PDB file of C-alpha atoms and ligand atoms in Angstrom:
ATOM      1  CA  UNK A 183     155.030 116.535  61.995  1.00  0.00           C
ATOM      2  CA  UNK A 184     153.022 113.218  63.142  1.00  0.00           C
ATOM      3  CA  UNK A 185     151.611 111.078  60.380  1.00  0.00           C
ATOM      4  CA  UNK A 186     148.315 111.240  58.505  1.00  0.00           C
ATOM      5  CA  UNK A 187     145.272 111.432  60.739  1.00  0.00           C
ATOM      6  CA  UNK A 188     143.874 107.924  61.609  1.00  0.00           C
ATOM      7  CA  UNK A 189     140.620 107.155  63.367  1.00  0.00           C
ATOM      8  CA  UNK A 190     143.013 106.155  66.439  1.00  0.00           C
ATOM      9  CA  UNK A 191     145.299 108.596  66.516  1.00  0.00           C
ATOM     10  CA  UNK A 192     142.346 111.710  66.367  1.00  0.00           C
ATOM     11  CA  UNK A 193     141.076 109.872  69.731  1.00  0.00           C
ATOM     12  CA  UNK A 194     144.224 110.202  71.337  1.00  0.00           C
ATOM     13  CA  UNK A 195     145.042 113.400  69.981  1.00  0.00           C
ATOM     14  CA  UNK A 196     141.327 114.604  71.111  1.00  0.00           C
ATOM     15  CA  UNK A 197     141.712 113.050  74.276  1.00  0.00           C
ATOM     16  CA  UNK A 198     144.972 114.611  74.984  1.00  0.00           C
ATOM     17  CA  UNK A 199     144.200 117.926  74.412  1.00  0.00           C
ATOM     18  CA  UNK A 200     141.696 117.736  77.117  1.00  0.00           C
ATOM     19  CA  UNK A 201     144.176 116.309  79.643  1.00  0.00           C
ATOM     20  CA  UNK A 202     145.311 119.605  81.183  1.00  0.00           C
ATOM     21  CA  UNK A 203     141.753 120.266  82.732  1.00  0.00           C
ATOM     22  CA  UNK A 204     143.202 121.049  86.517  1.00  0.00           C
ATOM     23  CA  UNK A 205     139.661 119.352  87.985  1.00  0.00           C
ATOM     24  CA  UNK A 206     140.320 115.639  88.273  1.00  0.00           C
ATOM     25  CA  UNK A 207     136.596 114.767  88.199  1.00  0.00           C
ATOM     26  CA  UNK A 208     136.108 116.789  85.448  1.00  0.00           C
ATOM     27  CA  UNK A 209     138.997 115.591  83.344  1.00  0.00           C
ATOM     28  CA  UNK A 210     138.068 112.195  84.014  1.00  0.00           C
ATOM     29  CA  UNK A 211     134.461 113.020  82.655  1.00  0.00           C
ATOM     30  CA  UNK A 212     135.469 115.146  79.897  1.00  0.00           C
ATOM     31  CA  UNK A 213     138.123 112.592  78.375  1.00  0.00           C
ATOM     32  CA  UNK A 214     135.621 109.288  79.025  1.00  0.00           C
ATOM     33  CA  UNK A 215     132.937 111.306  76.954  1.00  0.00           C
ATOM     34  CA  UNK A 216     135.259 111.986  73.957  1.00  0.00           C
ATOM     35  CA  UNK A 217     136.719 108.470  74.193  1.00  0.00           C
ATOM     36  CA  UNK A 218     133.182 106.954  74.247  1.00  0.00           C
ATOM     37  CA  UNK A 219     131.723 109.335  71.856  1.00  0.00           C
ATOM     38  CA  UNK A 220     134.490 108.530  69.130  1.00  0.00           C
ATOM     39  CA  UNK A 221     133.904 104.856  70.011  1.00  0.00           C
ATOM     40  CA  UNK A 222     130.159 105.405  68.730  1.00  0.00           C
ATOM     41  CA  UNK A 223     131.038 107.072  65.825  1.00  0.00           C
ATOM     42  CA  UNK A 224     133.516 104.344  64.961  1.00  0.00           C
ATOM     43  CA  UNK A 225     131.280 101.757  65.706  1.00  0.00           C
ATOM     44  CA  UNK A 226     128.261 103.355  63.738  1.00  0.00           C
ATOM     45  CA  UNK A 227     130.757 104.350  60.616  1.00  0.00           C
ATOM     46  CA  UNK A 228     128.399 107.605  61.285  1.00  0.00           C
ATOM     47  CA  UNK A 229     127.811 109.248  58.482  1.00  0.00           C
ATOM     48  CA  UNK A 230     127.858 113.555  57.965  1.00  0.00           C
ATOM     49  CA  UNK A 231     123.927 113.875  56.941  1.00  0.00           C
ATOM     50  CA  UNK A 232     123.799 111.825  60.409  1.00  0.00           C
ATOM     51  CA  UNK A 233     126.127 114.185  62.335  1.00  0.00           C
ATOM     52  CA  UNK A 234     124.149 117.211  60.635  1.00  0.00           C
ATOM     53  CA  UNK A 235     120.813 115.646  62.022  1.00  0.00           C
ATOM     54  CA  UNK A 236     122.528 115.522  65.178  1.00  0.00           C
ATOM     55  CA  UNK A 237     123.301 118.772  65.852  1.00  0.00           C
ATOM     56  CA  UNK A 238     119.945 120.223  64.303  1.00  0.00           C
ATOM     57  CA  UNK A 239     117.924 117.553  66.902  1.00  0.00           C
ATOM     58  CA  UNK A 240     120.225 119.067  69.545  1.00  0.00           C
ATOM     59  CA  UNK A 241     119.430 122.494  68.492  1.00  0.00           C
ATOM     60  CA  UNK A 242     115.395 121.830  68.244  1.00  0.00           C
ATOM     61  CA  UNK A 243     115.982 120.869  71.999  1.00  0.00           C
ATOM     62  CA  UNK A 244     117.147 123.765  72.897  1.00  0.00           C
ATOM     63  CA  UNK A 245     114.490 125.614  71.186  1.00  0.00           C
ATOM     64  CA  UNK A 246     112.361 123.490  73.801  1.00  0.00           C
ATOM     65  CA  UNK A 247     114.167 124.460  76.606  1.00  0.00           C
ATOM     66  CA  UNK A 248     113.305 127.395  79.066  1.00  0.00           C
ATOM     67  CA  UNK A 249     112.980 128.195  82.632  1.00  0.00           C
ATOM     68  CA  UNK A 250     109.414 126.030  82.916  1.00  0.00           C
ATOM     69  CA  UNK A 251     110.332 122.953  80.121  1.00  0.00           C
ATOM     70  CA  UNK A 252     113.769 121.033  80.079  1.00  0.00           C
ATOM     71  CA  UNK A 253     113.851 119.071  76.871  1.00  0.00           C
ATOM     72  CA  UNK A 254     117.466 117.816  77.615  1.00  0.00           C
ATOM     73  CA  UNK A 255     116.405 116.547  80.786  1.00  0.00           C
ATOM     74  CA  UNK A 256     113.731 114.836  79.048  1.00  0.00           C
ATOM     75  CA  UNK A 257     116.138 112.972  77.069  1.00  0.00           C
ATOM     76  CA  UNK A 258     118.139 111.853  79.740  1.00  0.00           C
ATOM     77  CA  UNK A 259     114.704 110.380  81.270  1.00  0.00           C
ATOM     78  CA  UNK A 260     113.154 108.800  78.358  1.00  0.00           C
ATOM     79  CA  UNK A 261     116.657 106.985  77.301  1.00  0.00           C
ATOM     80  CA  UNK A 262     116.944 105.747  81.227  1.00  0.00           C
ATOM     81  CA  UNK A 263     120.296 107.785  82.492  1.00  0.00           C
ATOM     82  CA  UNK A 264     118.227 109.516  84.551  1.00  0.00           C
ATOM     83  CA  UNK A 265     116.903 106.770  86.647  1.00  0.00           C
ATOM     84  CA  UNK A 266     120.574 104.287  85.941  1.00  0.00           C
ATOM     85  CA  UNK A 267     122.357 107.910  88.023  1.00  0.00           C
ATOM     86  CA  UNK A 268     119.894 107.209  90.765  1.00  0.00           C
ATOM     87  CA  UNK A 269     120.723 103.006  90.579  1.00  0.00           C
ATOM     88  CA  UNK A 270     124.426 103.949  91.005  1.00  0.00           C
ATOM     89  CA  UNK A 271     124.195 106.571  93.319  1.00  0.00           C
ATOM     90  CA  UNK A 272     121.863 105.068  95.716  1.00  0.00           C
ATOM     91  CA  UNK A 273     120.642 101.518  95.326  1.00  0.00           C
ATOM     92  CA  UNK A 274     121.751  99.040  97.945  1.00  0.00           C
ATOM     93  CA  UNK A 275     120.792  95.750  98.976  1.00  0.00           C
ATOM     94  CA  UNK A 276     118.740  96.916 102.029  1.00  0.00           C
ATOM     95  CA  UNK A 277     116.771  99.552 100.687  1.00  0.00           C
ATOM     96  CA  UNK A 278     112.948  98.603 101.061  1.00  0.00           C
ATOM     97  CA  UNK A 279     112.353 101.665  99.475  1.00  0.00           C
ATOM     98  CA  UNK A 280     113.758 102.229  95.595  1.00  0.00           C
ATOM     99  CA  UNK A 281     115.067 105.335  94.821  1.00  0.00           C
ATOM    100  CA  UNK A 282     113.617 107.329  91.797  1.00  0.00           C
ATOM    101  CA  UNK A 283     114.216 109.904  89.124  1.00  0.00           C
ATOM    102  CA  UNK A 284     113.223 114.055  90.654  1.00  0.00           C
ATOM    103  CA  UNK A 285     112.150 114.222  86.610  1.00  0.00           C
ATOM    104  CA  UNK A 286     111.293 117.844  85.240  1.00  0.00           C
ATOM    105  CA  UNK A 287     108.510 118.846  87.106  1.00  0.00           C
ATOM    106  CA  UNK A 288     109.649 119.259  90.747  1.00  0.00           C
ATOM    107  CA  UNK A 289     109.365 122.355  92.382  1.00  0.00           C
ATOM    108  CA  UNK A 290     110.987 123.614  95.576  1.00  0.00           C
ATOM    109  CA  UNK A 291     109.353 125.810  98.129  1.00  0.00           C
ATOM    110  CA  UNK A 292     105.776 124.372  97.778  1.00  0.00           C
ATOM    111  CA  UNK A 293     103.306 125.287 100.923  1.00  0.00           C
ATOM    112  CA  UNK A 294     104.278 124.012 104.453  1.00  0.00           C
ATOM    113  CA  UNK A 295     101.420 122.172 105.346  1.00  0.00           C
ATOM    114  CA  UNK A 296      99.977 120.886 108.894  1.00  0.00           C
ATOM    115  CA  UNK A 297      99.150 117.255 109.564  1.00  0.00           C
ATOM    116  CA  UNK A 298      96.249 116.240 107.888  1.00  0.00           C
ATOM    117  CA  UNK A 299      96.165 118.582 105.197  1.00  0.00           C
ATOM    118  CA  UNK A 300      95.295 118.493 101.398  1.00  0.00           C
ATOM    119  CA  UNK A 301      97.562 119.413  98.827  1.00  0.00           C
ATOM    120  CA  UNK A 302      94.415 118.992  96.136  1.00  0.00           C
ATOM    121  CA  UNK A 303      92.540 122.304  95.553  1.00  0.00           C
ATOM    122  CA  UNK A 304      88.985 122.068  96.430  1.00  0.00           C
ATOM    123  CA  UNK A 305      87.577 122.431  92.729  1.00  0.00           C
ATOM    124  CA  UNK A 306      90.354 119.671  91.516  1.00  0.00           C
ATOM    125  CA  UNK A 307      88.396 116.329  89.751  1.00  0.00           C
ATOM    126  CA  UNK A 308      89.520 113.401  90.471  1.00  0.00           C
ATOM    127  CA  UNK A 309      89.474 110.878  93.928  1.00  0.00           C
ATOM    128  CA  UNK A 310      91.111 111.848  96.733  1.00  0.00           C
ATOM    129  CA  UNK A 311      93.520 109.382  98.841  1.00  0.00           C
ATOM    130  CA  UNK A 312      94.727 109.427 102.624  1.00  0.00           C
ATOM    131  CA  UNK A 313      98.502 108.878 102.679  1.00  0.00           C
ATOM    132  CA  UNK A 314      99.448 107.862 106.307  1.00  0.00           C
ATOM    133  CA  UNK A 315     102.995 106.012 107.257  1.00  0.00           C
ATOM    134  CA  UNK A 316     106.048 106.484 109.212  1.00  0.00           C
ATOM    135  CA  UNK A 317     110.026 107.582 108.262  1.00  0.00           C
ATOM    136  CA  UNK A 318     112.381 105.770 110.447  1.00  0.00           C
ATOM    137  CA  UNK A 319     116.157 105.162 110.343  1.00  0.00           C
ATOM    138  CA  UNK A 320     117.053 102.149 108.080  1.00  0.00           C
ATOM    139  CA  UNK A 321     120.086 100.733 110.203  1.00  0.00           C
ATOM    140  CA  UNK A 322     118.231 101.688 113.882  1.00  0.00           C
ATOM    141  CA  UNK A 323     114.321 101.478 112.962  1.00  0.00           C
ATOM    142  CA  UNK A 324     114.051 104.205 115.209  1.00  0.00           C
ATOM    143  CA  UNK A 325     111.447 106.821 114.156  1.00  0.00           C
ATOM    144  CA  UNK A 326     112.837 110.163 112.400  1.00  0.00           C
ATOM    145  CA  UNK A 327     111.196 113.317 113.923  1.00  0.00           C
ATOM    146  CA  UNK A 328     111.066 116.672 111.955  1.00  0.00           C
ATOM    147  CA  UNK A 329     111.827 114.735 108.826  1.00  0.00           C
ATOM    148  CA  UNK A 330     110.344 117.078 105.474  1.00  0.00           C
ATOM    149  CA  UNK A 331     108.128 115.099 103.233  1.00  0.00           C
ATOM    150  CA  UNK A 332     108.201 117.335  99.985  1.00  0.00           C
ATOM    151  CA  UNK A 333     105.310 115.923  98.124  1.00  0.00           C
ATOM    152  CA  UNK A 334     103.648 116.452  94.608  1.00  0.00           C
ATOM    153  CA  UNK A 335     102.058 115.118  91.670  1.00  0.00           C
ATOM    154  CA  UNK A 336      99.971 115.588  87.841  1.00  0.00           C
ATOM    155  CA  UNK A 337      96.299 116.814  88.058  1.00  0.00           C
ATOM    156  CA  UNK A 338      93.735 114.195  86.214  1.00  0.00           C
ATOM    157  CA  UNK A 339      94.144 115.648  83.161  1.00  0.00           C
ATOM    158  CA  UNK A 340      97.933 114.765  82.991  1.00  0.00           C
ATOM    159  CA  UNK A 341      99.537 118.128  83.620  1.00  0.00           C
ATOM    160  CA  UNK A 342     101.505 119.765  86.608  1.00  0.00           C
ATOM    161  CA  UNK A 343      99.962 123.238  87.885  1.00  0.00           C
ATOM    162  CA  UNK A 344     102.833 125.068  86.148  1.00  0.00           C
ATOM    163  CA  UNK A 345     101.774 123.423  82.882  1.00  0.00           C
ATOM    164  CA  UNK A 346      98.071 124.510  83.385  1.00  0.00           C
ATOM    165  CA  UNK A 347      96.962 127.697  83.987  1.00  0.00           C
ATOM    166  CA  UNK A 348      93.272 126.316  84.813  1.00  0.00           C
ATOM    167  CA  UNK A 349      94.944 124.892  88.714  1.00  0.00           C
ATOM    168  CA  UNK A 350      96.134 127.418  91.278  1.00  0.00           C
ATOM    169  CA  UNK A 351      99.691 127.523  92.154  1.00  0.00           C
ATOM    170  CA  UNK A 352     101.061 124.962  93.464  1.00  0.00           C
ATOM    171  CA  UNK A 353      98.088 122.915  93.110  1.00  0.00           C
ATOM    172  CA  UNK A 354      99.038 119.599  94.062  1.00  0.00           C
ATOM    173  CA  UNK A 355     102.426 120.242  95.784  1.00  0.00           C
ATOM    174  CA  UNK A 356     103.193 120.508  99.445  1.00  0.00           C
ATOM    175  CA  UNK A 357     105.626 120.219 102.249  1.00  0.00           C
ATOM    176  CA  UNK A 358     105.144 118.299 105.723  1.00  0.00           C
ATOM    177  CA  UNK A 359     106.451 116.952 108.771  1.00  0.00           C
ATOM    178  CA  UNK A 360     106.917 113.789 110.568  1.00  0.00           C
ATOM    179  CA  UNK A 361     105.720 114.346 114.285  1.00  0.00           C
ATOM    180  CA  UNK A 362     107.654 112.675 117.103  1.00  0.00           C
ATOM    181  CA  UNK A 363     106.617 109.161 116.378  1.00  0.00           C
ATOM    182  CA  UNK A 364     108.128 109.679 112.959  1.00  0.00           C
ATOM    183  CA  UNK A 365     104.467 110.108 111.354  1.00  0.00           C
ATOM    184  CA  UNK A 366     103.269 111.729 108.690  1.00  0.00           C
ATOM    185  CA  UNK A 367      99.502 112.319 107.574  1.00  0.00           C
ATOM    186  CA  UNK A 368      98.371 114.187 104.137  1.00  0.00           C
ATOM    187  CA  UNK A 369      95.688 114.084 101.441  1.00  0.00           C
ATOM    188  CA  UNK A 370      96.862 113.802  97.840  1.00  0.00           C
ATOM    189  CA  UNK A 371      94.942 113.343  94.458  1.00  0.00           C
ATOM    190  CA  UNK A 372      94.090 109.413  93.308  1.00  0.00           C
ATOM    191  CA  UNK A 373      97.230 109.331  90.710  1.00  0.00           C
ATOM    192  CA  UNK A 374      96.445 108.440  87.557  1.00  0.00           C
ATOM    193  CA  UNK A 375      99.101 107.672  84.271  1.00  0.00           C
ATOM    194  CA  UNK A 376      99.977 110.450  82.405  1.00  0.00           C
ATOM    195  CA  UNK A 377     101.859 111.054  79.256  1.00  0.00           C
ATOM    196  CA  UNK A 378     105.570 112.893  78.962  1.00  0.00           C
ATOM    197  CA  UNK A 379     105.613 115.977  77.034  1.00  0.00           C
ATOM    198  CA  UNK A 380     105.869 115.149  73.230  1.00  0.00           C
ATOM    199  CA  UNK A 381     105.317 118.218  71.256  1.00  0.00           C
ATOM    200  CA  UNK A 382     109.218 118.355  70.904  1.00  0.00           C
ATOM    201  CA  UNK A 383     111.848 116.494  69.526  1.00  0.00           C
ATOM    202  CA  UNK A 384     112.011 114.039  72.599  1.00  0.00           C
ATOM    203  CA  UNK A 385     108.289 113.469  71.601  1.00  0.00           C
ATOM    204  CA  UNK A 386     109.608 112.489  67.372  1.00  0.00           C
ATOM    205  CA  UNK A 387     111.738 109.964  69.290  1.00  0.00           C
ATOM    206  CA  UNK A 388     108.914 107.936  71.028  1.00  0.00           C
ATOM    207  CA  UNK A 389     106.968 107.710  68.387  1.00  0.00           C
ATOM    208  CA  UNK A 390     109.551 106.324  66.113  1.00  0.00           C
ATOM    209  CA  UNK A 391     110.405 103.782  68.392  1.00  0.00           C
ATOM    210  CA  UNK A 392     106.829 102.760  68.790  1.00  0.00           C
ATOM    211  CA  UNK A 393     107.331 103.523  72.736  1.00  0.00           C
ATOM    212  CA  UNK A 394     104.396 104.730  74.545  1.00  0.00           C
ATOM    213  CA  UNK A 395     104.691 107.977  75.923  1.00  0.00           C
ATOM    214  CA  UNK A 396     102.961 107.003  79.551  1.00  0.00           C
ATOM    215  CA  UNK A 397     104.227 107.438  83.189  1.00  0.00           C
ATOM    216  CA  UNK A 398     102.223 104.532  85.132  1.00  0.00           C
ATOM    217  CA  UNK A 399      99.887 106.045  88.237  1.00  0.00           C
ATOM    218  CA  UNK A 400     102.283 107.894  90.864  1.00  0.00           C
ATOM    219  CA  UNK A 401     102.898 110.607  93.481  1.00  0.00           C
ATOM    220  CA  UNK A 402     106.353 112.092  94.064  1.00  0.00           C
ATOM    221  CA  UNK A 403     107.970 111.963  96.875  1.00  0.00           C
ATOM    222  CA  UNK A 404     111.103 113.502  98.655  1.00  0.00           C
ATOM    223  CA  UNK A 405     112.330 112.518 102.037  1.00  0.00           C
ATOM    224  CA  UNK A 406     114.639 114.694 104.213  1.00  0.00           C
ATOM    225  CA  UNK A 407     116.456 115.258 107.146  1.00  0.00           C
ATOM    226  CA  UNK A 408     119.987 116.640 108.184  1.00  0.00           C
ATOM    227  CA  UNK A 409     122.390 113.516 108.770  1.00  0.00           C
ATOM    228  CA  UNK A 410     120.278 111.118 106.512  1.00  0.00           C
ATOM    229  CA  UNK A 411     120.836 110.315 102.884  1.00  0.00           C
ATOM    230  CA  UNK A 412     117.939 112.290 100.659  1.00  0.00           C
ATOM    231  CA  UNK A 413     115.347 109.768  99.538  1.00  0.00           C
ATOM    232  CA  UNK A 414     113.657 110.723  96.067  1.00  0.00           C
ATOM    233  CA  UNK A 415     111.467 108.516  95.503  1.00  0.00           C
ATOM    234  CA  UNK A 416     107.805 108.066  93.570  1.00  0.00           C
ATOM    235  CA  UNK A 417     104.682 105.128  95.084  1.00  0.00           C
ATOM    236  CA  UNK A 418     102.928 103.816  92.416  1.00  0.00           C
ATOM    237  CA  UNK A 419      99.692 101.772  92.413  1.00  0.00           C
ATOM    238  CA  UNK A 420     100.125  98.177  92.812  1.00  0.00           C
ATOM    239  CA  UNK A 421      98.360  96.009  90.421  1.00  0.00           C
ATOM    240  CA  UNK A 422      98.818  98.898  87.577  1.00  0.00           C
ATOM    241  CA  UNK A 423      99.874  96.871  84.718  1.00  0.00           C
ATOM    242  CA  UNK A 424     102.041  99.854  83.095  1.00  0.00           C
ATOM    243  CA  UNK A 425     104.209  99.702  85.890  1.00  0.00           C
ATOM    244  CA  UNK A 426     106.274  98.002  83.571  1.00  0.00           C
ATOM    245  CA  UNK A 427     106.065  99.908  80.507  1.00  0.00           C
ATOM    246  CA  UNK A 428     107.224 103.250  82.424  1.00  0.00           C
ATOM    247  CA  UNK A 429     108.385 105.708  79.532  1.00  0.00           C
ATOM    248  CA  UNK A 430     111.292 106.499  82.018  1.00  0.00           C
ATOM    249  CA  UNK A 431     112.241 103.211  83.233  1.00  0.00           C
ATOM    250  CA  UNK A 432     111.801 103.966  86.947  1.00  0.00           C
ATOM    251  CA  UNK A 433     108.398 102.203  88.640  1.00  0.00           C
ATOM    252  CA  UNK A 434     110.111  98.864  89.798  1.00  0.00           C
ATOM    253  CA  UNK A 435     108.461  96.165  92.632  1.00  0.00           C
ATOM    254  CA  UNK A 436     110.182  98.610  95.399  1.00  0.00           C
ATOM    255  CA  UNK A 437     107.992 102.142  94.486  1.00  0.00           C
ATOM    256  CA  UNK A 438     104.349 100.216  94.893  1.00  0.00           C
ATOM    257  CA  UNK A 439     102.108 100.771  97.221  1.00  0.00           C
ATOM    258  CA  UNK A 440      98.669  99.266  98.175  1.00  0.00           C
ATOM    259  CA  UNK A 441      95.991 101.925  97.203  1.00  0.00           C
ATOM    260  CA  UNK A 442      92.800 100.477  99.755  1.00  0.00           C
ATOM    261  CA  UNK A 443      89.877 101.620  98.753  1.00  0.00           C
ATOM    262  CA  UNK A 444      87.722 103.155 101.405  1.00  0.00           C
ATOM    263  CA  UNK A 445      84.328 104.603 101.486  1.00  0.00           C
ATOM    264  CA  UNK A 446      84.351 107.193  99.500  1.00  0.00           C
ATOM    265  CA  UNK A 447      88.127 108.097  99.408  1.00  0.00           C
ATOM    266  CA  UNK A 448      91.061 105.928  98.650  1.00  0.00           C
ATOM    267  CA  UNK A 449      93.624 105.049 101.620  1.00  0.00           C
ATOM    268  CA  UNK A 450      97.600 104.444 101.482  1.00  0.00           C
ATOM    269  CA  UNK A 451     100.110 103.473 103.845  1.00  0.00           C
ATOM    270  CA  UNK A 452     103.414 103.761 103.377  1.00  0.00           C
ATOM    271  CA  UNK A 453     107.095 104.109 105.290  1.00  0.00           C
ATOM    272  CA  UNK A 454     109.664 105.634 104.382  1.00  0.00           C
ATOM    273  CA  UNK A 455     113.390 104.644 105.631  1.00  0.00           C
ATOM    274  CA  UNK A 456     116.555 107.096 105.084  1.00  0.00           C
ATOM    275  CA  UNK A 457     119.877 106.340 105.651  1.00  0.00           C
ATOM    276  CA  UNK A 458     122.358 108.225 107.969  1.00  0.00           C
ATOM    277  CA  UNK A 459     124.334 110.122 105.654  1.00  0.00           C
ATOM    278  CA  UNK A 460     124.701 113.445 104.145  1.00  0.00           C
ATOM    279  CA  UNK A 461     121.488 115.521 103.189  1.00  0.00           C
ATOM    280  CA  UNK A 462     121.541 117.248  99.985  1.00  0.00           C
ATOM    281  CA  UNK A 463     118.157 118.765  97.878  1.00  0.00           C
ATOM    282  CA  UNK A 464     118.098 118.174  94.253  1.00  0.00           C
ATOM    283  CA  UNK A 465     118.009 121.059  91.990  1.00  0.00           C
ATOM    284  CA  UNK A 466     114.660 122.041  91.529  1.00  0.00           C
ATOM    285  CA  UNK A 467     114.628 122.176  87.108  1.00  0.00           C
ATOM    286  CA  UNK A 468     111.659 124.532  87.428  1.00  0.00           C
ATOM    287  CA  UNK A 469     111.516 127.983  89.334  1.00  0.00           C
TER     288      UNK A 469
HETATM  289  C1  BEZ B  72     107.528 112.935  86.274  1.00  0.00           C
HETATM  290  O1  BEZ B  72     107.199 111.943  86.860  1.00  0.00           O
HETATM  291  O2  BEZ B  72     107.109 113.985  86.725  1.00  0.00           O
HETATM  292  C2  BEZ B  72     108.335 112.836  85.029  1.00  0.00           C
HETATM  293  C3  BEZ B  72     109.529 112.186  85.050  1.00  0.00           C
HETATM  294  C4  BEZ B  72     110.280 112.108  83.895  1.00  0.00           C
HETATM  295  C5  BEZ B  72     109.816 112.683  82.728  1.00  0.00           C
HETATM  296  C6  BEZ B  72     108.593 113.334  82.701  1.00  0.00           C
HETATM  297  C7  BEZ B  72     107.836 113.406  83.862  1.00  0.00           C
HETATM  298 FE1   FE B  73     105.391 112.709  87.764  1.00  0.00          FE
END
């Protein structure tokens, strides 16, 4: 029989009994997250009314969660893992272009759409902008034909098609190509800031930390092609002050673009460079 349980020893015992997980990656993930969760609780002294409200903010989540709403994910955005995964993963010293958070409301197979094209429904308010620019190969510069641009962004009144039955589907999403000289050509919606959902729990967290709830101005963007490195990326509007108050920590110096103003539309251009490497799609979090 060991000795009476001490805040040390139920670490090791804890992370012990986890040790046998046959995964490596997974062991190593599973043991660092009881090692660092016991930390916190030592560290804290947390308290069990504290634990309780824990688990019942946990479980209020999950009451938020379904196939169209992700309130975890949420959480992971708003406290900045989300966009620190995308730092490690992908930053490097020669990116021009940053990479960015998917966040909860991408969804895969939108329309394939020619050169040109709108992804704004006719009947949508709200300024429309020409987005023109190239994808080429970061370490060659050579253009990238046949590259998928996988495009899509909030209506003016803050909320994704699938959180508004008033737009079509898939109002403001759309797919296109690069042509030979790497070029791409499409019509998207002026962005403007928009809050993150806060009807939920995620929501009772902003609000007492005095944080506001805003995503600065931006269009999503993904950038694809077998043999290059999946760019996920977001352009915001340069000048837009809350670039640096993002509610998610991602709009940084490399996401901005120079929104022209011209006539009686607005104008963009912007490149996009991928890496050679291997192409993988993020998991879409909505159907
Ligand atoms: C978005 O830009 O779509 C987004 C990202 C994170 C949280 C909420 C929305
Ligand atoms: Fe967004």
């Amino acid at each position: 029989m060991s000795g009476p349980n001490t805040g040390d020893s139920i670490t090791e015992r804890a992370v012990e009994a986890y040790s046998q997980i046959e995964d490596p990656r997974l062991r190593e993930i599973v043991t660092a997250l009881i090692r660092h969760l016991h930390a916190l609780v030592k560290e804290v002294r947390l308290e069990e009314q504290e634990w309780e409200f824990a688990w019942d903010f946990l479980a209020r989540m999950a009451r938020f969660t379904g196939p169209e709403r992700n309130e975890f994910l949420l959480l992971g955005d708003v406290i900045g893992i989300s966009q620190l995964i995308e730092v490690i993963d992908h930053e490097r010293p020669d990116s021009a272009v940053g990479f960015a958070l998917v966040g909860p409301f991408y969804r895969a197979n939108a329309p394939v759409l020619g050169r040109g094209a709108s992804i704004v429904s006719p009947d949508t308010a709200g300024e429309r902008v020409r987005v023109t620019g190239r994808v080429y190969d970061l370490t060659t510069e050579a253009p990238i034909a046949g590259a998928t641009l996988s495009v899509w962004q909030a209506a003016t009144n803050g909320l994704y098609e699938n959180q508004d039955e008033s737009q079509p589907d898939y109002n403001l999403r759309g797919q296109f190509q690069t042509d030979d000289a790497g070029a791409y050509d499409l019509v998207a919606l002026m962005p403007t800031p928009y809050p993150v959902p806060t009807d939920g729990p995620v929501g009772n967290l902003l609000r007492v930390a005095h944080r506001y709830p805003y995503r600065p101005a931006h269009i999503h963007f993904i950038v694809s092609k077998s043999g290059y490195e999946t760019l996920v990326t977001q352009v915001f509007v340069d000048g837009d002050p809350t670039v640096n108050t993002d509610v998610v920590f991602t709009a940084s110096g490399n996401m901005v673009g120079e929104f022209q103003h011209d006539g009686d539309h607005y104008s963009l251009n912007y490149d996009f460079q991928l890496r050679p490497g291997v192409s993988t799609m993020p998991k879409a979090p909505i159907p």
